[in-house]
mmCIF file of C-alpha atoms and ligand atoms in Angstrom:
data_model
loop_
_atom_site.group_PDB
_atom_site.id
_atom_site.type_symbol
_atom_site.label_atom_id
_atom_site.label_comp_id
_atom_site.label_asym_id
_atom_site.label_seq_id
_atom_site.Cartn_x
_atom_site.Cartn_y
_atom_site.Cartn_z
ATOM 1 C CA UNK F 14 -216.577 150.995 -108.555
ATOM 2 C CA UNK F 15 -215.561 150.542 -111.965
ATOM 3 C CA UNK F 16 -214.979 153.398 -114.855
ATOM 4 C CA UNK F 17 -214.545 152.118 -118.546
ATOM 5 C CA UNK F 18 -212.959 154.427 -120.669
ATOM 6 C CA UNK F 19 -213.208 155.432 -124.053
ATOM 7 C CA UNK F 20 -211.192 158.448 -126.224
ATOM 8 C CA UNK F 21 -213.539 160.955 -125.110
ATOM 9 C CA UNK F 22 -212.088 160.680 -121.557
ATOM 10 C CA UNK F 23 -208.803 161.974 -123.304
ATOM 11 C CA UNK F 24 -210.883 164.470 -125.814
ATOM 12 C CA UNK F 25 -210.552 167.682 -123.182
ATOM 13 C CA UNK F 26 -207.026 167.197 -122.564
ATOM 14 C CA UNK F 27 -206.356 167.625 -126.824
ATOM 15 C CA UNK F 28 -206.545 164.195 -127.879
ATOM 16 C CA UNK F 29 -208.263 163.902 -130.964
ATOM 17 C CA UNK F 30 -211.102 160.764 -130.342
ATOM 18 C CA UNK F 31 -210.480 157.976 -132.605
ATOM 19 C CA UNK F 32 -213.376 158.869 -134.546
ATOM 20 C CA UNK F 33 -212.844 162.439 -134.944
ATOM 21 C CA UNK F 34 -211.896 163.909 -138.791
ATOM 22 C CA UNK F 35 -207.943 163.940 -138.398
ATOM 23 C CA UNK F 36 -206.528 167.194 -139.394
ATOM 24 C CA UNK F 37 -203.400 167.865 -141.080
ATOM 25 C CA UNK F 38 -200.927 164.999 -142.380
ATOM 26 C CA UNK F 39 -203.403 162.273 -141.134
ATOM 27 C CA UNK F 40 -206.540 163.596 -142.753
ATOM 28 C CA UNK F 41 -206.226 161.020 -145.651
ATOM 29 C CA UNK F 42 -205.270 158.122 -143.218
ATOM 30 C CA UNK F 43 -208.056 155.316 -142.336
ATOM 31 C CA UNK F 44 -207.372 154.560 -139.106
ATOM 32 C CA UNK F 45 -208.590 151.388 -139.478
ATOM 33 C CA UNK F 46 -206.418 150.576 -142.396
ATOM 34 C CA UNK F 47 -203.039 152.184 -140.243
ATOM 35 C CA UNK F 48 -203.931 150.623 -136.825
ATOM 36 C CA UNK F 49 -204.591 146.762 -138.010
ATOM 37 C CA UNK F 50 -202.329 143.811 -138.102
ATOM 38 C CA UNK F 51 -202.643 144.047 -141.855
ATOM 39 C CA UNK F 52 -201.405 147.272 -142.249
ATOM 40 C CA UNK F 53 -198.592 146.940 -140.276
ATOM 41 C CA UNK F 54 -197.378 144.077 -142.581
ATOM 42 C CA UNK F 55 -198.109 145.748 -145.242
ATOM 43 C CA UNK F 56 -196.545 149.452 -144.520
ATOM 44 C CA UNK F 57 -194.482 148.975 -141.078
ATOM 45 C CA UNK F 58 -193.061 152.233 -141.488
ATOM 46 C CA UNK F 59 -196.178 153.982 -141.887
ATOM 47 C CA UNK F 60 -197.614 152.402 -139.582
ATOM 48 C CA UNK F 61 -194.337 153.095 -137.311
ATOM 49 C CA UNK F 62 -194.373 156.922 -138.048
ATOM 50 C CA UNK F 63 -197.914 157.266 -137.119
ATOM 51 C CA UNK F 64 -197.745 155.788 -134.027
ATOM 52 C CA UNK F 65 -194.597 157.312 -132.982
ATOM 53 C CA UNK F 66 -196.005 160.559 -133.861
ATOM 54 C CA UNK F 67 -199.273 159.625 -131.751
ATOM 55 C CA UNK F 68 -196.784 158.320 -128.943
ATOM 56 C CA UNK F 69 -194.767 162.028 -128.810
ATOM 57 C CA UNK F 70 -198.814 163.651 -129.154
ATOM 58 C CA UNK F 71 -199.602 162.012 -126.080
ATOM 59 C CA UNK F 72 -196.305 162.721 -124.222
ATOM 60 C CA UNK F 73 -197.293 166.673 -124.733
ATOM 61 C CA UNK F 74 -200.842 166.621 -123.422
ATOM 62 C CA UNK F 75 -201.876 166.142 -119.692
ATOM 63 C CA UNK F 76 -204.086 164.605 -117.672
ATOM 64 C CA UNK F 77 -207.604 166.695 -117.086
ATOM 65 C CA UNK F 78 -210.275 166.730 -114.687
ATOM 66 C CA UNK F 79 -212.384 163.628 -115.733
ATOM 67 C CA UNK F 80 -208.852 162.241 -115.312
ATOM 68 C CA UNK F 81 -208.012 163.797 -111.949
ATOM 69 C CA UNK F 82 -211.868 162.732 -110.645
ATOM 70 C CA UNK F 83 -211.013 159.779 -110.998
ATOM 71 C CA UNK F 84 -207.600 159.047 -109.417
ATOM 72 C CA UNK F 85 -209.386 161.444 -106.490
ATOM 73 C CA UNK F 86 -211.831 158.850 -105.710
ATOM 74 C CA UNK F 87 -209.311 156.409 -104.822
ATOM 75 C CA UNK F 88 -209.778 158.378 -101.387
ATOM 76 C CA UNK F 89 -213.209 157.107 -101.593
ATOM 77 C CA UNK F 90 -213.982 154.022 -102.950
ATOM 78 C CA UNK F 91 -212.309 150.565 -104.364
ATOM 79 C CA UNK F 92 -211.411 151.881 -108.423
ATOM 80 C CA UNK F 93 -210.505 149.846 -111.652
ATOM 81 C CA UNK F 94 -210.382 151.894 -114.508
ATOM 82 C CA UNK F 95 -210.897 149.157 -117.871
ATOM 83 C CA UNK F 96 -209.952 151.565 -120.919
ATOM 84 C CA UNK F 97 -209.685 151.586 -124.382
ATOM 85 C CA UNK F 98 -207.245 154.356 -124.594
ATOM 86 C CA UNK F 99 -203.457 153.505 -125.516
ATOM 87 C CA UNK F 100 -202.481 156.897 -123.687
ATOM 88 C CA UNK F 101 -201.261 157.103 -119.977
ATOM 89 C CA UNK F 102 -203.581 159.934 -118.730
ATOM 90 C CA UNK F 103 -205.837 157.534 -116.253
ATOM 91 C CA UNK F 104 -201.711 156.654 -114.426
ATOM 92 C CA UNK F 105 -200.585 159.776 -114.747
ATOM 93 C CA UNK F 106 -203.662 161.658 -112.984
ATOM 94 C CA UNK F 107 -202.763 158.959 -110.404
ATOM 95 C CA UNK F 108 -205.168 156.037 -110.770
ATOM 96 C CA UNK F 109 -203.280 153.276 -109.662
ATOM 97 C CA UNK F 110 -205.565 150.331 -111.183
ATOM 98 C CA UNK F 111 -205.226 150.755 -114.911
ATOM 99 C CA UNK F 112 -206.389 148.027 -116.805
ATOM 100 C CA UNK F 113 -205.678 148.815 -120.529
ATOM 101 C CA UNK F 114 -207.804 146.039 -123.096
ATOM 102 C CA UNK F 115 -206.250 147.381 -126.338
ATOM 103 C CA UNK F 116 -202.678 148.115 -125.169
ATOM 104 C CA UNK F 117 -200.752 151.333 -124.457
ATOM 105 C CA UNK F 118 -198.641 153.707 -126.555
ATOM 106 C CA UNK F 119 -195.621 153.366 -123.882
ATOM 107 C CA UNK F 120 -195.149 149.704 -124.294
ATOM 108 C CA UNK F 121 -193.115 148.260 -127.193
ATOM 109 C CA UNK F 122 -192.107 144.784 -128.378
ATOM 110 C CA UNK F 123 -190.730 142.967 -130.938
ATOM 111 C CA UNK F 124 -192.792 141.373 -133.768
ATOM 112 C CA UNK F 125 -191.662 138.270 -133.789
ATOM 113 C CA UNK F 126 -190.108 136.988 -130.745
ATOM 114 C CA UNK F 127 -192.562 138.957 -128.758
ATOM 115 C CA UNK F 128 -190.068 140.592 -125.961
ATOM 116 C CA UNK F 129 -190.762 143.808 -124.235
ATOM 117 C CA UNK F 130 -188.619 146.182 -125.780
ATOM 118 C CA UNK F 131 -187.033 148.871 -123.978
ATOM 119 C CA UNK F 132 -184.479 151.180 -126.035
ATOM 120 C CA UNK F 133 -184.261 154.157 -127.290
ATOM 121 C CA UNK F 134 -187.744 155.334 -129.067
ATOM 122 C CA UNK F 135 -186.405 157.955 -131.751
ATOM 123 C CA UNK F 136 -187.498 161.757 -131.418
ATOM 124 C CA UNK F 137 -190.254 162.309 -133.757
ATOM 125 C CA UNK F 138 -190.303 166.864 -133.941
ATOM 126 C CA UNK F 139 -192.497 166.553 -136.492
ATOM 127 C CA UNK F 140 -194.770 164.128 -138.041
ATOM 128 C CA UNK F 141 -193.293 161.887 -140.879
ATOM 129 C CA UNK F 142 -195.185 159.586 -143.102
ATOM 130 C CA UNK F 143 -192.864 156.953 -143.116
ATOM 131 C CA UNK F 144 -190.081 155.886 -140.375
ATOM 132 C CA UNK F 145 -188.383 152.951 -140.100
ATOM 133 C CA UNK F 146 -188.921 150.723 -137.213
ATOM 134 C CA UNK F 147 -186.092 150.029 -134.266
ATOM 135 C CA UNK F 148 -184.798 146.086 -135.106
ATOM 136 C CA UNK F 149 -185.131 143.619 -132.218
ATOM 137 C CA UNK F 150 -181.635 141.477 -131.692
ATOM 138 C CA UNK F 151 -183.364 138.646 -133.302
ATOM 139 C CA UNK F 152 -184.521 140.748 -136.411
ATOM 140 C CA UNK F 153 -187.918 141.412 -135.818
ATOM 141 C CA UNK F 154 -189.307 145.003 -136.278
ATOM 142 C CA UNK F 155 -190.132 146.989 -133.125
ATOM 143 C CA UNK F 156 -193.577 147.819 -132.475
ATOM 144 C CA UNK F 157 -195.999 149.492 -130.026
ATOM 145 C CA UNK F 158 -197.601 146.988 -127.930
ATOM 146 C CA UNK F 159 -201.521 148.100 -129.035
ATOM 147 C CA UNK F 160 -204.394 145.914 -129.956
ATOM 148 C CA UNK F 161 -204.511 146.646 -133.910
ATOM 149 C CA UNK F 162 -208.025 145.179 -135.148
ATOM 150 C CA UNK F 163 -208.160 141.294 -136.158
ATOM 151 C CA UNK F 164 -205.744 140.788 -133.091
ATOM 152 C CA UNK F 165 -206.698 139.494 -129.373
ATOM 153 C CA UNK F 166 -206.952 141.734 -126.281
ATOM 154 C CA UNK F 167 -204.002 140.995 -123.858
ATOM 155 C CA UNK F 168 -205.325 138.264 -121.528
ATOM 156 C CA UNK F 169 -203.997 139.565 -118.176
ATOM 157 C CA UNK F 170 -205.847 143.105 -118.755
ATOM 158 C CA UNK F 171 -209.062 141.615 -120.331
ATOM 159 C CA UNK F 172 -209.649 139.190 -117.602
ATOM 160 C CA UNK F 173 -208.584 141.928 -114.797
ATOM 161 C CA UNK F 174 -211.467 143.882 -116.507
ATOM 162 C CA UNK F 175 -214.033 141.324 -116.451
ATOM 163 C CA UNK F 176 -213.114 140.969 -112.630
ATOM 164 C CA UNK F 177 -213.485 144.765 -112.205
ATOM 165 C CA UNK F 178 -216.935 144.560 -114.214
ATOM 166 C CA UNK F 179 -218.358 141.691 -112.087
ATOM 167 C CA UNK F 180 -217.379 142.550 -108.925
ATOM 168 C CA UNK F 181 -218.352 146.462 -108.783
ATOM 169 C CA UNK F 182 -220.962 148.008 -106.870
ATOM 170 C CA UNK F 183 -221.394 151.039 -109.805
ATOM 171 C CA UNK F 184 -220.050 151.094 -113.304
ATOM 172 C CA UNK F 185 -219.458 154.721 -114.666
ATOM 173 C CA UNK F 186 -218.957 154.359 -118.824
ATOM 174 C CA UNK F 187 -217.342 157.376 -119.951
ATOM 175 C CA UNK F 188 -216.072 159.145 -122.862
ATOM 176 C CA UNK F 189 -216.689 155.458 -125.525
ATOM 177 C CA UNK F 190 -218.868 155.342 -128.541
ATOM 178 C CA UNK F 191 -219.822 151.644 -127.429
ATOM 179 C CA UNK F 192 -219.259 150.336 -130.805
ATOM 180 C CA UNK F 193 -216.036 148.624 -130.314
ATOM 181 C CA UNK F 194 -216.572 144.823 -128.990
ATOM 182 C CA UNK F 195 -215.676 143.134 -126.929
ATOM 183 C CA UNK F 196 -214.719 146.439 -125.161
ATOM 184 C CA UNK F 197 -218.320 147.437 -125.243
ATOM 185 C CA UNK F 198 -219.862 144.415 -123.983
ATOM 186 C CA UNK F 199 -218.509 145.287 -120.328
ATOM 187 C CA UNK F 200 -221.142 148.134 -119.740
ATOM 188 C CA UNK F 201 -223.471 145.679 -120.990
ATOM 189 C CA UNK F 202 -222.162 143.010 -118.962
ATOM 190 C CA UNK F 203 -223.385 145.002 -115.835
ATOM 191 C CA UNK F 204 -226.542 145.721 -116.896
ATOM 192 C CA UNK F 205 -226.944 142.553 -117.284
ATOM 193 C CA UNK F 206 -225.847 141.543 -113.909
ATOM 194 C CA UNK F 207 -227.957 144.320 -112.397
ATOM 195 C CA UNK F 208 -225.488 146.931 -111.155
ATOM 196 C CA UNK F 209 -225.863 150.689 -112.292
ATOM 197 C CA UNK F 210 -224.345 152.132 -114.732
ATOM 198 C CA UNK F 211 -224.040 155.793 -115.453
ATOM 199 C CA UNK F 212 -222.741 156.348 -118.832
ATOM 200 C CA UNK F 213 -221.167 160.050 -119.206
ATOM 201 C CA UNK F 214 -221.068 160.995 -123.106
ATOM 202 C CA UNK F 215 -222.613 164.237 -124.509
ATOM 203 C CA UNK F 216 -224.110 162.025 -127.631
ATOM 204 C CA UNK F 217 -226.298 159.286 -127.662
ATOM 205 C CA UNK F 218 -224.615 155.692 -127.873
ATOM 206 C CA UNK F 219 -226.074 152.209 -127.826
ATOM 207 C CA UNK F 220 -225.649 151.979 -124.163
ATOM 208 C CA UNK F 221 -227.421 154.937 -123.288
ATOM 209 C CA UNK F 222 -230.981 152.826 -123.470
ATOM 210 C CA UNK F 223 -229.679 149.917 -121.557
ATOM 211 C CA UNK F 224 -227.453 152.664 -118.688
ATOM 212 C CA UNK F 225 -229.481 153.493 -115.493
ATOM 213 C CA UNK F 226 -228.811 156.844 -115.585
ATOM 214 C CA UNK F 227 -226.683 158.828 -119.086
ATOM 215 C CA UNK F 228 -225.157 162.511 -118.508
ATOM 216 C CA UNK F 229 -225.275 163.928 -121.646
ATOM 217 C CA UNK F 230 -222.314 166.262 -120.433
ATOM 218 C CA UNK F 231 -218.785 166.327 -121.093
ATOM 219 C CA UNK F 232 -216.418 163.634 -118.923
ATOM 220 C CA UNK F 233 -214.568 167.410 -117.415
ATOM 221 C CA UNK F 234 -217.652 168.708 -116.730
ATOM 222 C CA UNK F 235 -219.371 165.928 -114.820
ATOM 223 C CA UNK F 236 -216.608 163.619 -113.394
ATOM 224 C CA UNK F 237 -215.563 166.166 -110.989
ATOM 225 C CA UNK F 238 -219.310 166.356 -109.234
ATOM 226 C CA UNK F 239 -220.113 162.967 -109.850
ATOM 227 C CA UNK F 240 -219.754 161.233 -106.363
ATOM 228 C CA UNK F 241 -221.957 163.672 -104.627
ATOM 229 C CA UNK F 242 -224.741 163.738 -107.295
ATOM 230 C CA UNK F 243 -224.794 159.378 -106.693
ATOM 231 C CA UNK F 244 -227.667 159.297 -103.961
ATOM 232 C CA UNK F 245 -229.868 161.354 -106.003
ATOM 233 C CA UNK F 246 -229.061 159.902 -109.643
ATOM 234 C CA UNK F 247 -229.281 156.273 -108.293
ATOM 235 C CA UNK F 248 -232.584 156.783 -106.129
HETATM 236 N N1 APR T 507 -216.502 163.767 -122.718
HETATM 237 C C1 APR T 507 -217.123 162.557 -122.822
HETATM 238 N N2 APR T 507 -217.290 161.898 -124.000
HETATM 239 C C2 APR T 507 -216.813 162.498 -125.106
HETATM 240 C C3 APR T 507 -216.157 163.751 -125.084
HETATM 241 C C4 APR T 507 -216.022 164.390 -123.825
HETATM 242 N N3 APR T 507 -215.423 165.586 -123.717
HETATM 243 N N4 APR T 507 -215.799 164.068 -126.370
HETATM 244 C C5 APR T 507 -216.208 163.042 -127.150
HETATM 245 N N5 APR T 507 -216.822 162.110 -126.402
HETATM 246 C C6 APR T 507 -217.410 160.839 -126.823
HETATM 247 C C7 APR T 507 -217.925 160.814 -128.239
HETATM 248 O O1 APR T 507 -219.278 161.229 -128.275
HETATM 249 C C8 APR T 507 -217.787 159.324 -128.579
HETATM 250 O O2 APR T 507 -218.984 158.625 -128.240
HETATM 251 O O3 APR T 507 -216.360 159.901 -126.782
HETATM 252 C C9 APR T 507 -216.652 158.850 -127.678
HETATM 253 C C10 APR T 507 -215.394 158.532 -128.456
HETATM 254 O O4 APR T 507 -215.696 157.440 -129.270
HETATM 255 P P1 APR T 507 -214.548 156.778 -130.167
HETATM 256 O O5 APR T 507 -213.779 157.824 -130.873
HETATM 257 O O6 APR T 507 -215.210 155.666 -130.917
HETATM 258 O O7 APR T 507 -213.542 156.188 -129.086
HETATM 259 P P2 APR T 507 -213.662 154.824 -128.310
HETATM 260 O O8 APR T 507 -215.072 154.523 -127.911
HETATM 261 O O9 APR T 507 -212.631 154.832 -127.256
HETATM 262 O O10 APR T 507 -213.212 153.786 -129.460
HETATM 263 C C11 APR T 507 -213.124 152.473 -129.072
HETATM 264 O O11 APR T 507 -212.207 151.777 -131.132
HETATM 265 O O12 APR T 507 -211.091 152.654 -132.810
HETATM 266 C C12 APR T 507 -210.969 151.706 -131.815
HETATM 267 O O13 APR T 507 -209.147 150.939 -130.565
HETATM 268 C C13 APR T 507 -209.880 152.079 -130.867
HETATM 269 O O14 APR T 507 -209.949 152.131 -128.468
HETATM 270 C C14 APR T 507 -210.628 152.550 -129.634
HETATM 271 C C15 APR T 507 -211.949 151.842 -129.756
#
């Protein structure tokens, strides 16, 4: 089986969904304008500080039980987890096939030659509007290894999810707004191809009238149940 992703996976463990109103020192930041390839030419250090600060957010919050149901049925069944989340939640609850199409949060690398980067990530206590980035030897600026939009999905984890889509017996979509291509054409994807797909969201998306079955419940609520409700949701 195969679970795709979204932020409100991530919602019940205090991790504001990408779409939610920001509070505080992001309210006036678009975060389309902060997480693009644009912006980040534009304003690296803003764009630096509000990752970083995001990065140190995520460090602080833990893994809860959508998370946990998931790694659990590992014992159970064959899982791939596709998500759109830069967090480490899905790895640290223990699923050990992680494929993450728009990056991660705990990855770095340098601008311009592209190497992995692994020193020190400053301390961020509070948030800051603006912080320098870390300099790569050959000069480039440091910076987190996400998919900002206008930019491509890593290859390794996009084709690893198409694999995951196309060969599962059940896709569960959980937690995404379905908006977000090409992300959201993997649900669709196995529709398409005729497997079920049970998409988990307590609002309606534009998956829900294409999914075999939706749970308009909360990814906590349901996850945790879900494998011994299958016989009589897929009947
Ligand atoms: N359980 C399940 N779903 C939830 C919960 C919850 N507790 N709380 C919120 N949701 C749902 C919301 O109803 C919404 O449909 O999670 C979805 C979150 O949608 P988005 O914020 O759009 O997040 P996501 O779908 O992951 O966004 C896709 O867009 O902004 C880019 O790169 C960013 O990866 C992100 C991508």
């Amino acid at each position: 089986m195969t679970v795709c992703s979204g932020a409100g996976i991530s919602a019940e463990s205090g991790v504001p969904t990408f779409r939610d109103v920001e509070t505080g020192l992001w309210a006036k930041v678009d975060p389309y304008e902060i997480s693009s390839a644009e912006g980040w030419r534009e304003h690296p250090e803003r764009v630096w500080a509000w990752y970083l600060w995001r990065h140190h957010m995520m460090r602080a919050v833990a893994p809860n039980n959508a998370h946990r149901a998931v790694a659990a049925w590992e014992d159970y069944a064959d899982v791939h987890v596709v998500t759109q989340n830069v967090d480490n939640l899905h790895e640290r609850a223990g699923s050990s096939r992680v494929y993450h199409v728009h990056g991660s949060l705990f990855d770095f690398r340098c601008d311009e030659c592209q190497s992995a980067y692994a020193g020190e990530i400053p301390a961020m206590p509070e948030p800051a509007e603006s912080v320098t980035p870390p300099q790569c030897e050959c000069g480039g600026l440091i910076r987190p290894d996400v998919v900002w939009f206008g930019e491509a999905l890593p290859d390794d984890a996009w084709q690893q999810s198409v694999d995951a889509v196309v060969g599962a017996d059940l896709v569960v979509a959980v937690g995404t707004s379905s908006v977000v291509y090409p992300a959201a054409g993997l649900p669709e994807l196995a529709v398409a191809n005729g497997t079920p797909v049970i998409e988990v969201n307590p609002e309606p998306t534009p998956l829900s009238t294409s999914a075999t079955v939706t749970l308009r419940e909360s990814a906590a609520t349901v996850l945790p149940g879900l494998l011994q409700r299958l016989p009589a949701l897929l009947s």
